[in-house]
Coordinates of C-alpha atoms in Angstrom, one line a residue:
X7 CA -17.8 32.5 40.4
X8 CA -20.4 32.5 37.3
X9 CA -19.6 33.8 33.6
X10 CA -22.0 35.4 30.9
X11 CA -22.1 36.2 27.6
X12 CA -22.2 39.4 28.2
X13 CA -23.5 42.3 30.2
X14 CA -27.1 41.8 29.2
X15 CA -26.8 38.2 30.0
X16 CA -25.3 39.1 33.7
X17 CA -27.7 42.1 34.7
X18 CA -30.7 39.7 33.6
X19 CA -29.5 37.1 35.5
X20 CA -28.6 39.4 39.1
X21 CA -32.2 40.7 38.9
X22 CA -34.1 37.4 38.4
X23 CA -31.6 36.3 41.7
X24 CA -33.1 39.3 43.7
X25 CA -36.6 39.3 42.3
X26 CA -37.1 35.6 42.8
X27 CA -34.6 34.1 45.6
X28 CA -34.0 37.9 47.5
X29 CA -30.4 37.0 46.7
X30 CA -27.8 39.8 46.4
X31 CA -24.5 39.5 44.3
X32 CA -21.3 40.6 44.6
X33 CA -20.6 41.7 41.1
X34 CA -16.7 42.3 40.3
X35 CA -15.1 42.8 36.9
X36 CA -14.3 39.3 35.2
X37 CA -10.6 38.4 34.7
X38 CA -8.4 36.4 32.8
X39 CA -4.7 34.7 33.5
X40 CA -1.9 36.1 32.6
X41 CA 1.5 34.5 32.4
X42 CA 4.0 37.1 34.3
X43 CA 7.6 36.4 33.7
X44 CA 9.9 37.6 36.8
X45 CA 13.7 38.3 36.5
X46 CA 16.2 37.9 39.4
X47 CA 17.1 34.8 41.2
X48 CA 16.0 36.5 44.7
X49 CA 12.5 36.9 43.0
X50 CA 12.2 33.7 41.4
X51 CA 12.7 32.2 44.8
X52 CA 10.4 34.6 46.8
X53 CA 7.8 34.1 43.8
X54 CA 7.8 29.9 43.3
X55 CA 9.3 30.4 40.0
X56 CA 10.3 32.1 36.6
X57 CA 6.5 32.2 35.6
X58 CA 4.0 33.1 37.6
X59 CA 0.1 33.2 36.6
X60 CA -1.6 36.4 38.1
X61 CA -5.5 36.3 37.3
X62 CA -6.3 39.4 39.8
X63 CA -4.7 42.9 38.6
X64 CA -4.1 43.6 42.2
X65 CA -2.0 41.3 42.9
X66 CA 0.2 41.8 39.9
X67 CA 4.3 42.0 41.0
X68 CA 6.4 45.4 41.1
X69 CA 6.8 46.4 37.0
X70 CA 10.7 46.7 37.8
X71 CA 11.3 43.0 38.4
X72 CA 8.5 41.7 35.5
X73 CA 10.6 41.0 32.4
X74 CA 7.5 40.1 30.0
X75 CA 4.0 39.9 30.0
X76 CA 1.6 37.3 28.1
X77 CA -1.9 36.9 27.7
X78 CA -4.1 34.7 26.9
X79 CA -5.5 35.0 23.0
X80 CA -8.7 33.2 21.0
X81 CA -9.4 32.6 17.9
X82 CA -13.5 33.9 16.9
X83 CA -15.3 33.1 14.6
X84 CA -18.1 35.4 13.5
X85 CA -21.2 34.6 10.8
X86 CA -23.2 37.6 10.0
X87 CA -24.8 38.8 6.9
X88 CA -22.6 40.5 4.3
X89 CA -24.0 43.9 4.5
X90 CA -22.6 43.9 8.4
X91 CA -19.2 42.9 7.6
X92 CA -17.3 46.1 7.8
X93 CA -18.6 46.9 10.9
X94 CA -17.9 43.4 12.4
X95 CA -14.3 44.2 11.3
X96 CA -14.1 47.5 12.4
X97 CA -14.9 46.5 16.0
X98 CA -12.3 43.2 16.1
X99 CA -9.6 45.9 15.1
X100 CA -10.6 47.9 17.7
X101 CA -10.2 45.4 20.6
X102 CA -6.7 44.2 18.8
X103 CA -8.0 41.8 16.5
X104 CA -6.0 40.5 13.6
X105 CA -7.8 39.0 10.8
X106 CA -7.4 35.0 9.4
X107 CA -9.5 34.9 6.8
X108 CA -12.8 35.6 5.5
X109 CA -15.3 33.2 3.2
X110 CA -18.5 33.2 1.5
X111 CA -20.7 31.1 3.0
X112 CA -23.3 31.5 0.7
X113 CA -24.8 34.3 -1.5
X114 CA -25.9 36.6 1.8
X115 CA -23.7 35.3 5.0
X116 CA -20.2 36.0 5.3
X117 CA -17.5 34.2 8.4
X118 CA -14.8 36.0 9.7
X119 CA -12.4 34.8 11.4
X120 CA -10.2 36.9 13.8
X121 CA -7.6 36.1 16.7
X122 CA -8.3 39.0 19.6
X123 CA -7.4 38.7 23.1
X124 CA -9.0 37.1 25.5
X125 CA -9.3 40.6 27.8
X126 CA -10.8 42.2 24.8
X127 CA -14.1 40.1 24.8
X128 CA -14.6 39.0 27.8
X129 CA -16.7 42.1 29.1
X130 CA -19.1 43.4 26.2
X131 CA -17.7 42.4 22.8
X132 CA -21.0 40.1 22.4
X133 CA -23.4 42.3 23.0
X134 CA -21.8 44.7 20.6
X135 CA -21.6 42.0 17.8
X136 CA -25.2 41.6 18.5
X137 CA -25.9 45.4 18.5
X138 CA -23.9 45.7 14.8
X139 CA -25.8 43.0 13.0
X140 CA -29.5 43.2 14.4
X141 CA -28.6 40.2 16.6
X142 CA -28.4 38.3 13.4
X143 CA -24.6 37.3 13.7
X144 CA -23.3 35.0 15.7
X145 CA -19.9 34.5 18.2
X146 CA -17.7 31.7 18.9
X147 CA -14.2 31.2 20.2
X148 CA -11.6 28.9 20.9
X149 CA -8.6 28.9 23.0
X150 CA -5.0 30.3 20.7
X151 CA -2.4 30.0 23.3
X152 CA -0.4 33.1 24.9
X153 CA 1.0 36.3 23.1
X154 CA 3.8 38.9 24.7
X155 CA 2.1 42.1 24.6
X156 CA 3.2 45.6 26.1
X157 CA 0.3 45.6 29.3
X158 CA 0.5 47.9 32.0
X159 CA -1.8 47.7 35.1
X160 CA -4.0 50.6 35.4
X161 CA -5.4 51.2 39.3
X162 CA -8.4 53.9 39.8
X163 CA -7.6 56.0 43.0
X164 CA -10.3 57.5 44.9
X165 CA -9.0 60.4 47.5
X166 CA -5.4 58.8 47.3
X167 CA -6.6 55.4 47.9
X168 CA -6.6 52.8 45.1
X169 CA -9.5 50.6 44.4
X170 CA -8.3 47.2 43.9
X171 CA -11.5 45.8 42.5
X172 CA -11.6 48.2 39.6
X173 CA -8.0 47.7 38.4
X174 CA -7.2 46.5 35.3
X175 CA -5.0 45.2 32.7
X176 CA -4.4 47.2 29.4
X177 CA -3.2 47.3 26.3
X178 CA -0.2 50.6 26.8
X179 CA -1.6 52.1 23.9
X180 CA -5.3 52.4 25.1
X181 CA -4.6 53.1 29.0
X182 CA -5.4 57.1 28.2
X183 CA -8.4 56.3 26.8
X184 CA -9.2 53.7 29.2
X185 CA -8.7 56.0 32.1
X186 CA -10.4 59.1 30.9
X187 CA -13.4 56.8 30.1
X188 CA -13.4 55.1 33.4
X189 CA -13.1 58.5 35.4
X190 CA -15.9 59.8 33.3
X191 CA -18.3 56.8 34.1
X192 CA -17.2 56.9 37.8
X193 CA -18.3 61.0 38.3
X194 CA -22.2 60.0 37.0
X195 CA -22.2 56.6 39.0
X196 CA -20.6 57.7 42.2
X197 CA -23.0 60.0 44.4
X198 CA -21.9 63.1 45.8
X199 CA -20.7 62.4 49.2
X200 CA -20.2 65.2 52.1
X201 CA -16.1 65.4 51.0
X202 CA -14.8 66.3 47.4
X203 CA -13.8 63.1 45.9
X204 CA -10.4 63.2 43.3
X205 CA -11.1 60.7 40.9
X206 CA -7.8 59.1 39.4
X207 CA -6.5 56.5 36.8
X208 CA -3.2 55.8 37.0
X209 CA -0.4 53.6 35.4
X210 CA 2.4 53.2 37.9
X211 CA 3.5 56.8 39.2
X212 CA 1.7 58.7 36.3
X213 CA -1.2 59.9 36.3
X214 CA -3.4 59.2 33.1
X215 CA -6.7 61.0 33.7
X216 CA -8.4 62.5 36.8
X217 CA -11.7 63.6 37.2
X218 CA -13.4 65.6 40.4
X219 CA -16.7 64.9 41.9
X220 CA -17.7 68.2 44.2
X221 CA -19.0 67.6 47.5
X222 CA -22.4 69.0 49.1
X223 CA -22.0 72.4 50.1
X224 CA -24.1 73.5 53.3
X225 CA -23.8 77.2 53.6
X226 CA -22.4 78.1 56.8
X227 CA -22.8 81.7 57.1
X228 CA -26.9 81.9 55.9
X229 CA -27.5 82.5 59.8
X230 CA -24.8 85.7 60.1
X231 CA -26.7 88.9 59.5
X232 CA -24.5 92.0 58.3
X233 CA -21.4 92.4 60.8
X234 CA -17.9 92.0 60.7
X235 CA -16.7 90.5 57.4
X236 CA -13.9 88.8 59.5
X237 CA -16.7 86.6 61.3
X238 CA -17.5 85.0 57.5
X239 CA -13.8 84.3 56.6
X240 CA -14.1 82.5 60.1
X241 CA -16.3 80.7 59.6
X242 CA -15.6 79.5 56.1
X243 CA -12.2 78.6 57.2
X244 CA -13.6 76.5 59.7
X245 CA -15.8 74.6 56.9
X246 CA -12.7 74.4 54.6
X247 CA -10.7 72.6 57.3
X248 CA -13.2 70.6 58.7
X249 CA -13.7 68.9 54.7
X250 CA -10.1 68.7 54.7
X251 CA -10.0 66.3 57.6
X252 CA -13.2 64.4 56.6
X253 CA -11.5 64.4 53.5
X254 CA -8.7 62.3 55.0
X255 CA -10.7 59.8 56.8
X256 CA -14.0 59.8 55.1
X257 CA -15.4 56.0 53.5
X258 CA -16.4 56.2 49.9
X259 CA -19.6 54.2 49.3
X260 CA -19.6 52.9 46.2
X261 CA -22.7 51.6 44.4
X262 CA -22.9 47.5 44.2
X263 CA -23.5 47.8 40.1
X264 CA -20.2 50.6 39.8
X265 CA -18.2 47.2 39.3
X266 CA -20.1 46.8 36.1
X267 CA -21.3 49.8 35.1
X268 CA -17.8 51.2 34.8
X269 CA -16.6 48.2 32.6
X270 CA -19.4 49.5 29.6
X271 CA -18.1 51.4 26.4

């Protein structure tokens, strides 16, 4: 397991692997611990204990028996020229940032400091500070302890079937937006496959967002020449049904980079 800073900093780094060592990556979205608090005595024993630490989303316990969530928070510190500093804000309020304090540093540079959590920044938030300011501001964090915060789990569902390696943990607020974005991204990565392909996000039993990705479609009656109309329903019917099944036990190949690609604002 490797970290970045950043997505720029990991795609770099995958295609000098390839380009000089012929190596391939597997490329999954990064995590971050959270502290899951179960209730029940029957569920404390079957779990090892009250608090349990769940890094992967996938292997997060029923909601019913969780009695509290907390994640893991940072305080960051940001130096960038003045004339950047309301967009610097902007974006830490935007990933849940609340703000410490702010100070001159001298007649141009300003540093903010914000605490933001950790599942907030871990993905893009430095190439975006860098993007904002020209690259001329700077990024550090430090570890700020663990917050209770209202997270749900949000799973991606292709064709009925979830996707545990692009399930997440989000803020309950954002999982609408999260989902719709994430279905979006997933209709222009995934290519069109031979079946129709359902895309979902969902929290729980709801669904947030959906999206649909229409299969190939290979004209079945281009051979029948005038004739009974019935013969064309036939055949059509035939086609319908066939997708249906493939539909039911077809693979969906996902792209290596869809891990990634999917994770980017």
């Amino acid at each position: 397991r490797v970290g970045f800073l950043g997505l720029l900093h990991l795609e770099v780094f995958n295609q000098r692997l390839e380009q000089e060592y012929g190596a391939e990556a597997v490329m999954t979205a990064p995590s971050v611990p959270y502290r899951v608090r179960i209730a029940g005595k029957k569920n404390i024993s079957l779990y090892g204990g009250e608090e349990i630490v769940v890094s992967d989303p996938s292997k997060l316990p029923d909601p019913t028996i969780i009695t509290e969530v907390l994640e893991p928070m940072v305080l960051g510190t940001i130096i960038t020229p003045e004339k950047y500093m309301f967009k610097i804000i902007s974006e830490c309020m935007e990933r849940r940032g609340v703000q410490k304090s702010s100070v001159n540093i001298d007649g141009s540079r300003v540093m903010l400091q914000f605490v933001l959590p950790l599942n907030e920044i871990i993905i893009d938030f430095h190439d975006n500070i860098k993007s904002l300011t020209s690259g001329f501001a700077s990024f550090d964090y430090e570890d700020h302890g663990y917050v209770a915060s209202a997270l749900v789990k949000l799973d991606i569902v292709l064709n009925g079937v979830v996707v545990d390696a692009l399930s997440s943990m989000v803020h309950i607020s954002k999982a609408q937006a999260v989902g719709k974005r994430m279905c979006a991204k997933l209709v222009e990565i995934i290519p069109r496959q031979m079946v129709h392909i359902a895309i979902q996000a969902v929290v729980g039993s709801k669904v947030v967002a959906r999206e649909n990705l229409k299969a190939f479609r290979k004209d079945v009656t281009a051979k029948l020449y005038g004739g009974d109309v019935t013969r064309r329903q036939k055949l059509l019917k035939q086609q319908a049904e066939g997708k249906k099944k493939m539909r039911k036990v077809a693979n969906i190949n996902l792209p290596r980079e869809t891990f990634i690609d999917v994770l980017k604002r």
